[in-house]
GROMACS .gro file of C-alpha atoms in nm:
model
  206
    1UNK     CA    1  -1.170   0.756   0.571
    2UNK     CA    2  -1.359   0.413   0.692
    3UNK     CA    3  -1.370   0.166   0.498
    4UNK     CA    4  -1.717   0.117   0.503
    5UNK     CA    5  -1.801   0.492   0.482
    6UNK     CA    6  -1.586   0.507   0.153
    7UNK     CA    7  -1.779   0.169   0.018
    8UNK     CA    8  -2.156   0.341   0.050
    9UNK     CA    9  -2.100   0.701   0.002
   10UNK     CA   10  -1.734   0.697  -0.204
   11UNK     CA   11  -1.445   0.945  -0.134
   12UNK     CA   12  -1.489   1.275   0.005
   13UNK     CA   13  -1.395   1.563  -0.213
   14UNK     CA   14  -1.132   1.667   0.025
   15UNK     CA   15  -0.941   1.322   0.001
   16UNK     CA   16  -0.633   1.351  -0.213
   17UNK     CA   17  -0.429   1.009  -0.154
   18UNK     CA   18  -0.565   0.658  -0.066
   19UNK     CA   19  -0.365   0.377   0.053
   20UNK     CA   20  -0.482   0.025  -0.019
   21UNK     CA   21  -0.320  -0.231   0.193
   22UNK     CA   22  -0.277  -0.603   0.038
   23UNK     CA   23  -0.538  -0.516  -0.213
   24UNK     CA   24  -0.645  -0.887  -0.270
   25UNK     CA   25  -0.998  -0.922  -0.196
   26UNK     CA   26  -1.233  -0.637  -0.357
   27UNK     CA   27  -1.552  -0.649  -0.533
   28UNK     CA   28  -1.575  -0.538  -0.929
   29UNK     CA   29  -1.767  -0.250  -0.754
   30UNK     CA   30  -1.523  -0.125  -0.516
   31UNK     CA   31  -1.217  -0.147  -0.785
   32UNK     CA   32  -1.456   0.061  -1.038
   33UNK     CA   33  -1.502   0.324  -0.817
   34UNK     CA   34  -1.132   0.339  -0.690
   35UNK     CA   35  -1.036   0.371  -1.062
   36UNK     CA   36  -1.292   0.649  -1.160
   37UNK     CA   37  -1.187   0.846  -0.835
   38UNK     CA   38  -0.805   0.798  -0.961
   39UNK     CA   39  -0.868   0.950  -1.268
   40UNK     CA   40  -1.057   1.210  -1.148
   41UNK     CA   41  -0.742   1.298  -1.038
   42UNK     CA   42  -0.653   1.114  -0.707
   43UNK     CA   43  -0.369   0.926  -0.585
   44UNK     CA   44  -0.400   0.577  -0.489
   45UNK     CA   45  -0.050   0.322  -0.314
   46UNK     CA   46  -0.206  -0.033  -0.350
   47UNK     CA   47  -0.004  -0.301  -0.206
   48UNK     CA   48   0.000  -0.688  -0.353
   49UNK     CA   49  -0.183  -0.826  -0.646
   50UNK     CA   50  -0.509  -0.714  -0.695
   51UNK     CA   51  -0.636  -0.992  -0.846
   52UNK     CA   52  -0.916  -1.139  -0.596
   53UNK     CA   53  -1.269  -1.081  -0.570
   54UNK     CA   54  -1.458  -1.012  -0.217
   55UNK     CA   55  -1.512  -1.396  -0.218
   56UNK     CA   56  -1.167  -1.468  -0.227
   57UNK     CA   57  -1.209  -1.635  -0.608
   58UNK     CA   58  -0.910  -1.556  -0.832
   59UNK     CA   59  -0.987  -1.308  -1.106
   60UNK     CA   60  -0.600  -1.335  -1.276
   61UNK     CA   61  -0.418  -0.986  -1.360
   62UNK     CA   62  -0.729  -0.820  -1.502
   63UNK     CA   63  -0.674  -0.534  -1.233
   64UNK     CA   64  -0.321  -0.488  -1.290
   65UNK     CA   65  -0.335  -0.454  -1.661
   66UNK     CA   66  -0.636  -0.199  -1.598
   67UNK     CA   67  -0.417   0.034  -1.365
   68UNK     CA   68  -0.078  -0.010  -1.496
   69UNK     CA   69  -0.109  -0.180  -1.838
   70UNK     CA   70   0.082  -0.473  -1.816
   71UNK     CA   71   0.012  -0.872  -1.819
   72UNK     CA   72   0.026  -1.088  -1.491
   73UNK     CA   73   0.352  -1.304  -1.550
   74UNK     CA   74   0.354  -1.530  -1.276
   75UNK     CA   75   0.193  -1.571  -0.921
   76UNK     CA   76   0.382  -1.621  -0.636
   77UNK     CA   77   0.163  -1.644  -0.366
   78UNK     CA   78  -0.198  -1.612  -0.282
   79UNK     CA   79  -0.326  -1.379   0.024
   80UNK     CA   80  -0.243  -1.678   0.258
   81UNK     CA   81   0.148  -1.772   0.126
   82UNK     CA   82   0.387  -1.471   0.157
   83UNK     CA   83   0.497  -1.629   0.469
   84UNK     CA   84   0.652  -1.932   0.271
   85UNK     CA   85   0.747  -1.770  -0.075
   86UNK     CA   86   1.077  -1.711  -0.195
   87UNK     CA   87   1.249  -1.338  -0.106
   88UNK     CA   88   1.500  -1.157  -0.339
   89UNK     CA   89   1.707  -0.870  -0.132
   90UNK     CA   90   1.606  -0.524  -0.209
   91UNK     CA   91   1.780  -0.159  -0.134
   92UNK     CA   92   1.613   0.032   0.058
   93UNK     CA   93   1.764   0.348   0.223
   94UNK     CA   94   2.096   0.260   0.214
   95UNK     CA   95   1.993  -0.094   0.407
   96UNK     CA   96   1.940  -0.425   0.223
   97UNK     CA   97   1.569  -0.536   0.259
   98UNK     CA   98   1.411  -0.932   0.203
   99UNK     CA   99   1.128  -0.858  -0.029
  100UNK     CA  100   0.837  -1.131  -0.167
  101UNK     CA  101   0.720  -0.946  -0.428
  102UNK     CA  102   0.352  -1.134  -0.487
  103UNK     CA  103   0.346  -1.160  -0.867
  104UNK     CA  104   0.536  -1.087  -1.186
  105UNK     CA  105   0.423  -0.870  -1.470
  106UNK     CA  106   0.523  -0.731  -1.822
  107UNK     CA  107   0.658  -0.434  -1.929
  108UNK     CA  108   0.389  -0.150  -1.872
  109UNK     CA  109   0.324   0.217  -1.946
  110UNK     CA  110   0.398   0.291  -1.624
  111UNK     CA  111   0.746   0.352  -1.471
  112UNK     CA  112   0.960   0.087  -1.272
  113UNK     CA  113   1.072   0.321  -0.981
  114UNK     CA  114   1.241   0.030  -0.767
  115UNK     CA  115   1.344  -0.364  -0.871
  116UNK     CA  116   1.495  -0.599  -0.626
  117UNK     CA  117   1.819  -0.787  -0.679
  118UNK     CA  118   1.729  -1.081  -0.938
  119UNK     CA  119   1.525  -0.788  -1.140
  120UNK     CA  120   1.166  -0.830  -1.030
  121UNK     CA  121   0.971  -0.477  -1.003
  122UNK     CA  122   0.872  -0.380  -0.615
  123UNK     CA  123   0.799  -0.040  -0.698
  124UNK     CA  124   0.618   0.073  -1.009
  125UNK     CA  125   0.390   0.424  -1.148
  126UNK     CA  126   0.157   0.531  -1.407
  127UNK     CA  127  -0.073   0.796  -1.468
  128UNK     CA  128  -0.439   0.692  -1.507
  129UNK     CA  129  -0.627   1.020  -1.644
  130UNK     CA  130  -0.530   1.315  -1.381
  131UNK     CA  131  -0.440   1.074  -1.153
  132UNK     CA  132  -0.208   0.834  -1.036
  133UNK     CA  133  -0.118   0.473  -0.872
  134UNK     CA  134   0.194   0.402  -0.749
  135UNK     CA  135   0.221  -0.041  -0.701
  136UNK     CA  136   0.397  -0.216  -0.422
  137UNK     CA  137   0.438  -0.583  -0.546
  138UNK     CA  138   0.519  -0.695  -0.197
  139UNK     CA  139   0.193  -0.684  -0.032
  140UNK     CA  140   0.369  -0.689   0.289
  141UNK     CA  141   0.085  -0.659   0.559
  142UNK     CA  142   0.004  -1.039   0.474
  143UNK     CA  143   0.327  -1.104   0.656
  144UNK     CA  144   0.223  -1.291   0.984
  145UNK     CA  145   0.611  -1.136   1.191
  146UNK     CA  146   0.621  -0.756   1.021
  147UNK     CA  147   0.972  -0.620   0.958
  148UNK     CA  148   0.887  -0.301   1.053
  149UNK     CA  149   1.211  -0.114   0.952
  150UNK     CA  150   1.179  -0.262   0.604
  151UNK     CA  151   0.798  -0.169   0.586
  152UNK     CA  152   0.856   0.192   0.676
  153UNK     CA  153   1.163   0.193   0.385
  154UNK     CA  154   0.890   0.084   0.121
  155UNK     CA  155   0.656   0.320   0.190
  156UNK     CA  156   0.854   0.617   0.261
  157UNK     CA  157   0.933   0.518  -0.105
  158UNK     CA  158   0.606   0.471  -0.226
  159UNK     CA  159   0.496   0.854  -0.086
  160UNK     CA  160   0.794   0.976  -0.242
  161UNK     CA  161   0.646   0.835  -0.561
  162UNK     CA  162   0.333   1.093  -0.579
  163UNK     CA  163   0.311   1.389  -0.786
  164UNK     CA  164   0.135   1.527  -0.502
  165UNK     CA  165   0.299   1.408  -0.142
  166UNK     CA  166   0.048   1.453   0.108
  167UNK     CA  167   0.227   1.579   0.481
  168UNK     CA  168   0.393   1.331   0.732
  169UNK     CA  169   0.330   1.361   1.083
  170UNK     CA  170   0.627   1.482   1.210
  171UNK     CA  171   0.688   1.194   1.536
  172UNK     CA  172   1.032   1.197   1.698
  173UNK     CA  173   1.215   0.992   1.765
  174UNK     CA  174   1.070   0.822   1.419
  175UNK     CA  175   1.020   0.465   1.509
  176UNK     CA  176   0.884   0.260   1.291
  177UNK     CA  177   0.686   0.056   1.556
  178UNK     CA  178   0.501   0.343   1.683
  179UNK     CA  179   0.186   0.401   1.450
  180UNK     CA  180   0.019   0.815   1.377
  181UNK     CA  181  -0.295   0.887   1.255
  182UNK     CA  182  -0.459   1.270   1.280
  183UNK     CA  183  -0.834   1.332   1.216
  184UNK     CA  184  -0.963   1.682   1.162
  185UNK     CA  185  -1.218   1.793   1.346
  186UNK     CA  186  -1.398   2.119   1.338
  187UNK     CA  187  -1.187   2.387   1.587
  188UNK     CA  188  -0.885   2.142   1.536
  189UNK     CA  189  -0.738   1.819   1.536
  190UNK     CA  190  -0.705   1.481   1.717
  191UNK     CA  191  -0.396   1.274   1.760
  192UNK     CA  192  -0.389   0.878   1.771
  193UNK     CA  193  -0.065   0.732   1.854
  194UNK     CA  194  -0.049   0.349   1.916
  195UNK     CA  195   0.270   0.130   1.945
  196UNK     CA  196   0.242  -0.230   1.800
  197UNK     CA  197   0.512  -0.374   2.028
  198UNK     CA  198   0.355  -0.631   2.221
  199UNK     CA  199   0.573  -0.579   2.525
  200UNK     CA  200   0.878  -0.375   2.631
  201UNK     CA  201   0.947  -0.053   2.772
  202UNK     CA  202   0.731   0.249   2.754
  203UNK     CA  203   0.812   0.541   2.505
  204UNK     CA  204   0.817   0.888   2.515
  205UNK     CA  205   0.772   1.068   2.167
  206UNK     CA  206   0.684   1.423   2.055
   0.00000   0.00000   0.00000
């Protein structure tokens, strides 16, 4: 769904799961209606602090508390720093991962699915009404050199999180450079593949 589509007319009924990418700069507006549609019964993966306005003003852990009902701890980093904050190793997939999760919270009535090395949630769920959010601490697309690999790990993670998993576009080989989207149109379907690589070889997938 556009972004801008979903900010004047909301959600469409068919829309299940929403992913919110380093969530750090929304209005009071736009988090209102993301947490009505969740407990309506939708799924929402939000990634980094929410804790910014559309301005860019801090707002503190307001957010957080609302979806998982816990108190901001500590701040790491603002939408700017991940680059230069401190990492703690994380599991991933049978790999070790560096993480920079963005903040620190309390215990909350959600569930800690995944904590990195020195303790620190990177993973955590709650139900909000007939819905659910699943929170990413790391809000990884701030990171100016991606690590894909790791990237792909936390999400897989995060989707394995939902009550409901939505389907995965089934790409082989599965490379985590090599971006799918699929938008459904009315006698079918249309495809979108797009590699990130800035250079290399071309690839072949199916």
């Amino acid at each position: 769904v556009p972004a801008r589509k979903a900010r004047n007319d909301g959600l469409p009924e068919q829309v299940r799961t929403v992913i919110w990418p380093a969530a750090c700069a929304a209005s009071d507006e736009t988090f209102r209606q993301l947490t009505a549609w969740i407990r309506r019964g939708g799924q929402a993966i939000i990634t980094g602090l929410p804790g910014w306005d559309e301005t860019r003003k801090f707002i503190g852990g307001q957010r957080i508390q609302a979806l998982l009902g816990c108190k901001l701890k500590k701040l790491f980093y603002d939408p700017l720093g991940r680059a230069g904050a401190q990492s703690t190793n994380v599991e991933l997939a049978g790999k070790t991962y560096l993480a920079r999760p963005q903040a620190a919270v309390s215990a909350a009535r959600g569930k800690t699915i995944l904590s990195c090395s020195d303790g620190s949630p990177l993973i955590m769920a709650a139900r909000i009404g007939q819905g659910q959010v699943v929170w990413v601490s790391d809000a990884v697309e701030l990171s100016p050199d991606p690590d894909w690999p790791y990237i792909l790990a936390l999400y897989e993670a995060a989707l394995d999180c939902l009550q409901a998993k939505p389907p995965k576009i089934a790409i082989e080989p599965n490379l985590p450079d090599v971006h799918a989207l699929v938008q459904p149109t009315r006698t079918g379907a249309i495809y979108v593949l797009y590699d990130i690589r800035r250079e290399g070889e071309r690839r072949q997938v199916t």
